[in-house]
Short mmCIF file of C-alpha atoms in Angstrom, two decimals:
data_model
loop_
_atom_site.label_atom_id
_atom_site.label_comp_id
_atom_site.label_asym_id
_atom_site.label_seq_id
_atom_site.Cartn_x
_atom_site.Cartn_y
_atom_site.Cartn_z
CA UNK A 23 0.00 0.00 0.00
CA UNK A 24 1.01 3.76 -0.62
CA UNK A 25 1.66 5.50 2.56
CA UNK A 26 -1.35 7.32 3.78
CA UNK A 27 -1.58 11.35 3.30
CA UNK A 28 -0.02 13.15 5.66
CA UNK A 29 -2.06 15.73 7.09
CA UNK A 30 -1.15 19.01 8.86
CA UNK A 31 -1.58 19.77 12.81
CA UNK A 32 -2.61 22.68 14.18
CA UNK A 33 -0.32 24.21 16.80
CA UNK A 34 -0.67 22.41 20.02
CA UNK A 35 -4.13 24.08 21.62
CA UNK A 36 -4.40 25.63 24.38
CA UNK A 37 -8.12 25.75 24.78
CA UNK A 38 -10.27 23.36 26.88
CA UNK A 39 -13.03 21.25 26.84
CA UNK A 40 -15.83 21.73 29.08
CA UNK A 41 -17.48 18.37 30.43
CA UNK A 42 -20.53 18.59 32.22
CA UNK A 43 -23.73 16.56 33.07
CA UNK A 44 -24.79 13.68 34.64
CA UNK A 45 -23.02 11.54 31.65
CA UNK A 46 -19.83 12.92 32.61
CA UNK A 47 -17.56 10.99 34.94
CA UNK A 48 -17.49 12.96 38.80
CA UNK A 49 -13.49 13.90 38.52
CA UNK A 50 -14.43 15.91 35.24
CA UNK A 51 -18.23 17.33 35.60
CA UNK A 52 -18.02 20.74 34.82
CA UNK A 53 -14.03 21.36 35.05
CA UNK A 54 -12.41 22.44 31.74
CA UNK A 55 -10.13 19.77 30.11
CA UNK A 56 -7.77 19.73 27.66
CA UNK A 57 -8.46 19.52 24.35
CA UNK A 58 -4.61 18.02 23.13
CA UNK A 59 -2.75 15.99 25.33
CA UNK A 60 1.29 16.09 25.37
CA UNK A 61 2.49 12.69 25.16
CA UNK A 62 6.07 13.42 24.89
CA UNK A 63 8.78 16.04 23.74
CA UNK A 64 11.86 13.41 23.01
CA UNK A 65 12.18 12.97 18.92
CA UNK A 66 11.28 9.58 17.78
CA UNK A 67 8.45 8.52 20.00
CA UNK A 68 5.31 8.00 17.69
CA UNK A 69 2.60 6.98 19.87
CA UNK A 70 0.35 4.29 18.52
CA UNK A 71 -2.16 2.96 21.67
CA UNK A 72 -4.17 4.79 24.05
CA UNK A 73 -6.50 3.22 26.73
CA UNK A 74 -8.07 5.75 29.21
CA UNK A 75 -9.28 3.88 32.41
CA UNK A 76 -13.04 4.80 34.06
CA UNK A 77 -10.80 6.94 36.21
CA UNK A 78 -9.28 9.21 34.39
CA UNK A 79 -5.99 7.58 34.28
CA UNK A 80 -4.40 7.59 30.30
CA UNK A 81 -1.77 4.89 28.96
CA UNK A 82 -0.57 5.69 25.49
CA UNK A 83 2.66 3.48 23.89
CA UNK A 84 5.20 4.22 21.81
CA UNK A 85 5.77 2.46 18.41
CA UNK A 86 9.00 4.26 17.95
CA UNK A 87 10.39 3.01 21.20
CA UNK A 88 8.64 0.84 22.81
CA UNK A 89 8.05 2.83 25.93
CA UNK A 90 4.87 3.17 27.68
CA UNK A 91 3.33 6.72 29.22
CA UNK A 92 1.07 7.67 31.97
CA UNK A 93 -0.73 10.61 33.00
CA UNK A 94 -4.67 12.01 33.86
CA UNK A 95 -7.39 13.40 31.79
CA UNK A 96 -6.95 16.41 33.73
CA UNK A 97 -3.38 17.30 32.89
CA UNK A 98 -2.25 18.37 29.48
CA UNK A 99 1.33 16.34 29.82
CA UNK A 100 2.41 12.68 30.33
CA UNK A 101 5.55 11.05 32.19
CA UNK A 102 7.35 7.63 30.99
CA UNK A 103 5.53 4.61 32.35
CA UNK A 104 8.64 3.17 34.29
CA UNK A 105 7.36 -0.65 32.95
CA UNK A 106 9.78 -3.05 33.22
CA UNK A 107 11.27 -4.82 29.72
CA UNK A 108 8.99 -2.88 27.35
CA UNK A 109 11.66 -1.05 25.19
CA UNK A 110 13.25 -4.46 24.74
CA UNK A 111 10.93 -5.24 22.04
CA UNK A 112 11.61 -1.86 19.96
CA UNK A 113 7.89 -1.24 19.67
CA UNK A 114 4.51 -1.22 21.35
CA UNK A 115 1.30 -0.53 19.65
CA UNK A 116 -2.00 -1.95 21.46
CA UNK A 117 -2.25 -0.67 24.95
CA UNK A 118 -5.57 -1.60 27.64
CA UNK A 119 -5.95 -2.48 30.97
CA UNK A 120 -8.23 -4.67 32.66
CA UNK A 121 -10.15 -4.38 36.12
CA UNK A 122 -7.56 -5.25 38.21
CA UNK A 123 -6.07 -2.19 36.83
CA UNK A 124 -3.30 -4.54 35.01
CA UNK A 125 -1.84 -2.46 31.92
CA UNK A 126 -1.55 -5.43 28.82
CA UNK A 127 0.10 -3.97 25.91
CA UNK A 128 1.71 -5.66 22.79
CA UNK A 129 4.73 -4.91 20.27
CA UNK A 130 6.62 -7.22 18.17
CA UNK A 131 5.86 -10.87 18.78
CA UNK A 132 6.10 -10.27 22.82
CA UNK A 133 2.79 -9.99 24.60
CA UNK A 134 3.50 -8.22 28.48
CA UNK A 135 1.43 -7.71 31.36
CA UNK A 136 2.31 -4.77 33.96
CA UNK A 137 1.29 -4.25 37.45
CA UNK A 138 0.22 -0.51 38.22
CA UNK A 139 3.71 0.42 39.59
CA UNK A 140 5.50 -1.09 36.59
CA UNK A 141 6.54 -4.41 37.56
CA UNK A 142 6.70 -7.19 35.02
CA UNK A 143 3.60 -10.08 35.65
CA UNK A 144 4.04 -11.46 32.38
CA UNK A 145 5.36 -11.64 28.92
CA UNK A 146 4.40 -14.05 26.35
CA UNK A 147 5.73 -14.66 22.60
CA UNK A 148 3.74 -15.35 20.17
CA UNK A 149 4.79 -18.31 17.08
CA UNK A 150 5.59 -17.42 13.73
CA UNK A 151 2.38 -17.20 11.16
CA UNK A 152 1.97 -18.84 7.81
CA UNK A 153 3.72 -16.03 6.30
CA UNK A 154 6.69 -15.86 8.81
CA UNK A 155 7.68 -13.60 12.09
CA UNK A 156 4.51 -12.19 13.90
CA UNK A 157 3.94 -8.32 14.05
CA UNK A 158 1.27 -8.25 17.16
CA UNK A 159 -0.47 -4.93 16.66
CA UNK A 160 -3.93 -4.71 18.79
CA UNK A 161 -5.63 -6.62 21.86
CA UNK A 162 -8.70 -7.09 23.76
CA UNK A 163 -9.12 -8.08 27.58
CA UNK A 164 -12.82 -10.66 27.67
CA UNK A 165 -13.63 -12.31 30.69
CA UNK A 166 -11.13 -15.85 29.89
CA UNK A 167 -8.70 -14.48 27.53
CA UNK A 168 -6.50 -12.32 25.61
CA UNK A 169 -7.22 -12.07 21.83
CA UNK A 170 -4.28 -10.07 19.74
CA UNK A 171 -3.82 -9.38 16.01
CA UNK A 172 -0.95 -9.78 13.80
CA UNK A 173 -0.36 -6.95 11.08
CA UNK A 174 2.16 -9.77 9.38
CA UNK A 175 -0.14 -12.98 9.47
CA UNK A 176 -3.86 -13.16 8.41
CA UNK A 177 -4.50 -14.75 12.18
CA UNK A 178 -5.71 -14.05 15.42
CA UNK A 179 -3.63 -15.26 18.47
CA UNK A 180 -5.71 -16.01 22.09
CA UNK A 181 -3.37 -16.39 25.47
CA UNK A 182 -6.40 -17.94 27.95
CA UNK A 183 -7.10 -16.25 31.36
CA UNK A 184 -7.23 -18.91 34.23
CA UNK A 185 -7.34 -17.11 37.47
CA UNK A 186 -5.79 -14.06 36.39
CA UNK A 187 -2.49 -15.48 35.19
CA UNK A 188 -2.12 -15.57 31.24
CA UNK A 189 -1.67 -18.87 29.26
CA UNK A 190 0.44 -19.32 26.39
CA UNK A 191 -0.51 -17.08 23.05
CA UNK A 192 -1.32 -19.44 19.83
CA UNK A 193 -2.62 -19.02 16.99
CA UNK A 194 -6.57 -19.15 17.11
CA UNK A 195 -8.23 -18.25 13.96
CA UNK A 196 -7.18 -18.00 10.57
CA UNK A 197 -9.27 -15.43 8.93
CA UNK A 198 -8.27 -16.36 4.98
CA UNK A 199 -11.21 -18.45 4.88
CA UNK A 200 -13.75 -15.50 4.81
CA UNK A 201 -11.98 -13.64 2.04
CA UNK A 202 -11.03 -16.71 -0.39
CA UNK A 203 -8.71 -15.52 -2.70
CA UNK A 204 -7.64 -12.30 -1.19
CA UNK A 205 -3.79 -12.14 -0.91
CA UNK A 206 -2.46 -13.41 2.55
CA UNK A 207 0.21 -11.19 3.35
CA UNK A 208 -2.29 -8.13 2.90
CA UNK A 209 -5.21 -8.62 5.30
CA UNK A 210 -3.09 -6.67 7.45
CA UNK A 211 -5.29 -6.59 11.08
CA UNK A 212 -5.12 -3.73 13.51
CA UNK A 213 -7.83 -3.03 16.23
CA UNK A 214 -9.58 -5.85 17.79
CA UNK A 215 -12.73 -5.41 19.93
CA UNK A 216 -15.33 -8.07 22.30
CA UNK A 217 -18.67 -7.04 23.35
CA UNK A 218 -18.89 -7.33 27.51
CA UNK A 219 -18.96 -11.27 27.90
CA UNK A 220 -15.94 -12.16 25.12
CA UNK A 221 -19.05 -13.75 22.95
CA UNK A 222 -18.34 -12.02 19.80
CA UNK A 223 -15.11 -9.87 18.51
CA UNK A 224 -14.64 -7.42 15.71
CA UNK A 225 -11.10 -7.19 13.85
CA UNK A 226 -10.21 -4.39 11.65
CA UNK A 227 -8.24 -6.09 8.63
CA UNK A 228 -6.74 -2.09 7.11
CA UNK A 229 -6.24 -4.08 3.94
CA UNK A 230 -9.68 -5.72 2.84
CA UNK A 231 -11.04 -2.01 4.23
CA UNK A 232 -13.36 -3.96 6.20
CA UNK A 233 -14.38 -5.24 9.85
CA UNK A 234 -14.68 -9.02 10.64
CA UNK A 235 -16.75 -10.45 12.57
CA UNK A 236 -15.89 -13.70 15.09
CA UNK A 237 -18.03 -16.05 17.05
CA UNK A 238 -15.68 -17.41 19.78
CA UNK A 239 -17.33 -20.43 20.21
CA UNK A 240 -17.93 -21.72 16.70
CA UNK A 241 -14.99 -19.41 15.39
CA UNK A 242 -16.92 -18.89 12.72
CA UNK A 243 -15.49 -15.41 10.56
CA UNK A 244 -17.73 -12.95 8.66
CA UNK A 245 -17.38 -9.43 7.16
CA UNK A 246 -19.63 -6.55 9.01
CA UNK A 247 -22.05 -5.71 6.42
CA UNK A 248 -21.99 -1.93 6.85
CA UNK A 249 -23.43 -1.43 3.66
CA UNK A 250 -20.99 -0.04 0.62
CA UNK A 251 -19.09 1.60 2.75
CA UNK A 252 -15.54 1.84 3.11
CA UNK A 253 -14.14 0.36 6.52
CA UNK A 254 -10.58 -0.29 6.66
CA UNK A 255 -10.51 0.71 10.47
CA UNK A 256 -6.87 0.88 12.27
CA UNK A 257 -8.23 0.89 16.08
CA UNK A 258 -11.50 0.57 17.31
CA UNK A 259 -13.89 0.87 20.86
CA UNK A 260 -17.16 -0.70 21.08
CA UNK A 261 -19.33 0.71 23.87
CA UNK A 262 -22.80 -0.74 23.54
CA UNK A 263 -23.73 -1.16 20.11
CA UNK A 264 -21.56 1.66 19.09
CA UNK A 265 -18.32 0.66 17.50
CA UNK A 266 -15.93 3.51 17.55
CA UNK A 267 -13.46 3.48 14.41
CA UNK A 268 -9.68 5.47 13.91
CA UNK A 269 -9.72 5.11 9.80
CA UNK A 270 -6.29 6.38 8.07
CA UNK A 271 -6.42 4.72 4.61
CA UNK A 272 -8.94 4.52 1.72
CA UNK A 273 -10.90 7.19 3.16
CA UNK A 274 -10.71 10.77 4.92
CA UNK A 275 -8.45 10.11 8.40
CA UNK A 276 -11.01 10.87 11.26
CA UNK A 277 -12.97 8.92 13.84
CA UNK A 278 -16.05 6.91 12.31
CA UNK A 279 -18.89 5.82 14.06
CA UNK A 280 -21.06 2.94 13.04
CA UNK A 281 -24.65 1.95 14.67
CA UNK A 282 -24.63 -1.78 15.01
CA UNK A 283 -27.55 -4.66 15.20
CA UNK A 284 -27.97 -6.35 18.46
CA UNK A 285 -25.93 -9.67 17.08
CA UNK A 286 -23.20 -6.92 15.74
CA UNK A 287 -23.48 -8.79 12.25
CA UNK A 288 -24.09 -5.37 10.42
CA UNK A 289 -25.01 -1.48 11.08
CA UNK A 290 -24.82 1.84 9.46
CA UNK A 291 -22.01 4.48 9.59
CA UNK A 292 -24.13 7.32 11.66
CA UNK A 293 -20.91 9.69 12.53
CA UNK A 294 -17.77 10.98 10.73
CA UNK A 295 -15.18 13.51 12.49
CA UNK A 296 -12.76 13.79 10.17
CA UNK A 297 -10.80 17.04 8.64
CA UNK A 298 -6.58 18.82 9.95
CA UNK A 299 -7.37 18.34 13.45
CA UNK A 300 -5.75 14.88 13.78
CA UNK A 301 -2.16 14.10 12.68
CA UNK A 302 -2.64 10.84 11.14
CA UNK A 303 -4.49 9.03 13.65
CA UNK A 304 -4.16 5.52 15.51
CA UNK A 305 -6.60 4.68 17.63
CA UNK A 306 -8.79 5.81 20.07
CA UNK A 307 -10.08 5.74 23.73
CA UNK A 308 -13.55 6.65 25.01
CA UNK A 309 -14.38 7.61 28.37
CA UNK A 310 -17.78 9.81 29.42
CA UNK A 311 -18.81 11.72 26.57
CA UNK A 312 -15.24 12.17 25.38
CA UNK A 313 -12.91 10.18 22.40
CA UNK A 314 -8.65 10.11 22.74
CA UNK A 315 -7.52 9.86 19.78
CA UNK A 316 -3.54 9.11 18.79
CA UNK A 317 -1.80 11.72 17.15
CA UNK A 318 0.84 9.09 15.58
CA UNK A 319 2.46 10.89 13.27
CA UNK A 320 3.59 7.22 11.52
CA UNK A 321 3.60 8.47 8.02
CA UNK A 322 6.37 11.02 8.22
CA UNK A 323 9.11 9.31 10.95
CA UNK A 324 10.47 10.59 13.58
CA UNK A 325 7.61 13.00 13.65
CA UNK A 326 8.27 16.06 14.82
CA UNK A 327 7.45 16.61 18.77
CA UNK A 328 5.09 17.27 20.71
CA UNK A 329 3.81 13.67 19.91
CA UNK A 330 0.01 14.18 20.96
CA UNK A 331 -3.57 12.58 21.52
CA UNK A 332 -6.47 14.77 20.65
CA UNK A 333 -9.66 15.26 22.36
CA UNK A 334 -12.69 15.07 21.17
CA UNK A 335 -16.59 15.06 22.15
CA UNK A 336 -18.35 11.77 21.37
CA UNK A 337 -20.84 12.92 18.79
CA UNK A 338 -22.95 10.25 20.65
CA UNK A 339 -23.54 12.05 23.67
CA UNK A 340 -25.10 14.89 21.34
CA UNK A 341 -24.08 18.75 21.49
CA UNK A 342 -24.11 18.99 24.50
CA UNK A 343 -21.70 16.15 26.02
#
């Protein structure tokens, strides 16, 4: 593929956001917030993941580096994420946390697990894929597992859950089957979403432009029909039968928002933020009426710092979020 347009920033913003109302998380009802977020000042950093926990804590990684940051919703500026063993792999891309307020993040082939204060609980390798070395690029927590892309094999990878402690991460699903014919090496997944009980997830394959659907218990594959539209998603958030989209290739970079069924089989594309404000975007995080969204700066490396995640209001929550 041709390297996505690169798309100007505005200077870094110094204007706020104003959250108020009863949808709005109690730290932020009715105190101004920023509107841009400084991840970092040091050249090379490209941020890639964000994941903003119910309170108000932010974790965005590096792809340039592999380092992970830290800060709050209510300060414009993050710190390094002291977390053992993640520059080691060169990259990270997917970032989340669970519950427990474990931070799980993914770069490479190495799959790691954090505690809070930075210690090391975990780190996993994943096997080479049909097509060679895996490229992990995007996870999702469920209830008894860990499901993770690969941007280099046309597979999912699942690490199970058993009492907290993570299992080995193996290949799980091979997704060629849905798309027969379609080249291997370009199915290319990125984000990868579950609804609440780890029933059903939807992977974002960049190169079919599309969203897949996946029954974990029949593993059963098959495309979201979301009409003709376009939908080579990079990361993604589901919240409810909303599925949040980051979309950087084969159509205007913005956030997308599609309305789904109740079985998420199909929907309609209801939302569209797009336009200069973003800097080739990532991914995304959603908390109260508000979207995070990754300033990577990918196409154009080193970037040039600030590296920064942009706020926006959910169009969801209406005008007045």
């Amino acid at each position: 593929m041709s390297p996505p347009r690169r798309l100007a920033v505005p200077a870094l913003a110094t204007a706020a956001l104003l959250v108020c109302g009863a949808a709005a998380p109690a730290d932020s009802a009715c105190r101004p917030l920023p509107d841009r977020y400084v991840v970092s000042r040091a050249e090379g950093v490209l941020p890639e993941g964000v994941d903003v926990r119910p309170d108000g804590t932010m974790y965005v990684s590096s792809d340039g580096t592999g380092a992970l940051y830290r800060g709050r919703v209510t300060a414009p500026e993050l710190r390094p994420f002291d977390a053992e063993g993640v520059t080691a792999r060169g990259g990270t891309r997917g970032v989340h946390s669970d519950r427990a307020g474990r931070v799980f993040s993914v770069g490479g082939s190495r799959l790691t697990v954090h505690a809070p204060d930075g210690r090391l609980l975990a780190a996993v390798d994943a096997p080479a894929g049909p097509l060679g070395a895996a490229d992990l690029n995007d996870l999702v927590v469920t209830p008894d597992a860990v499901y993770v892309t690969d941007w280099a094999n046309p597979v999912v990878l699942r690490a199970p859950l058993e009492k907290g402690r993570v299992g080995p991460l193996e290949p799980w699903a091979d997704v060629r089957g849905a798309f027969p014919g379609f080249p291997a090496r370009y199915w290319l997944l990125n984000g990868i979403v579950a609804d609440p009980a780890g029933r059903t997830l939807l992977v974002a394959s960049n190169g079919t432009e599309a969203v897949w659907r996946i029954d974990t218990a029949t593993r059963e594959v098959s495309r979201l029909d979301l009409g003709d539209t376009s939908f080579g998603a990079d990361g993604m958030v589901l919240h409810g039968r909303n599925l949040y989209a980051v979309l950087n290739y084969g159509a205007p970079h913005g956030v997308y928002v599609a309305r789904l069924d109740e079985q998420l089989r199909g929907g309609t594309v209801v939302h569209r933020i797009t336009g200069d404000r973003f800097d080739l975007p990532t991914t995304l995080a959603r908390r109260g009426c508000r979207l995070y969204v990754v300033d990577s700066q990918n196409d154009d490396p080193p970037g040039t710092p600030p590296y920064t995640v942009t706020a926006v209001p959910d169009p969801v929550c209406g005008p007045a979020g």
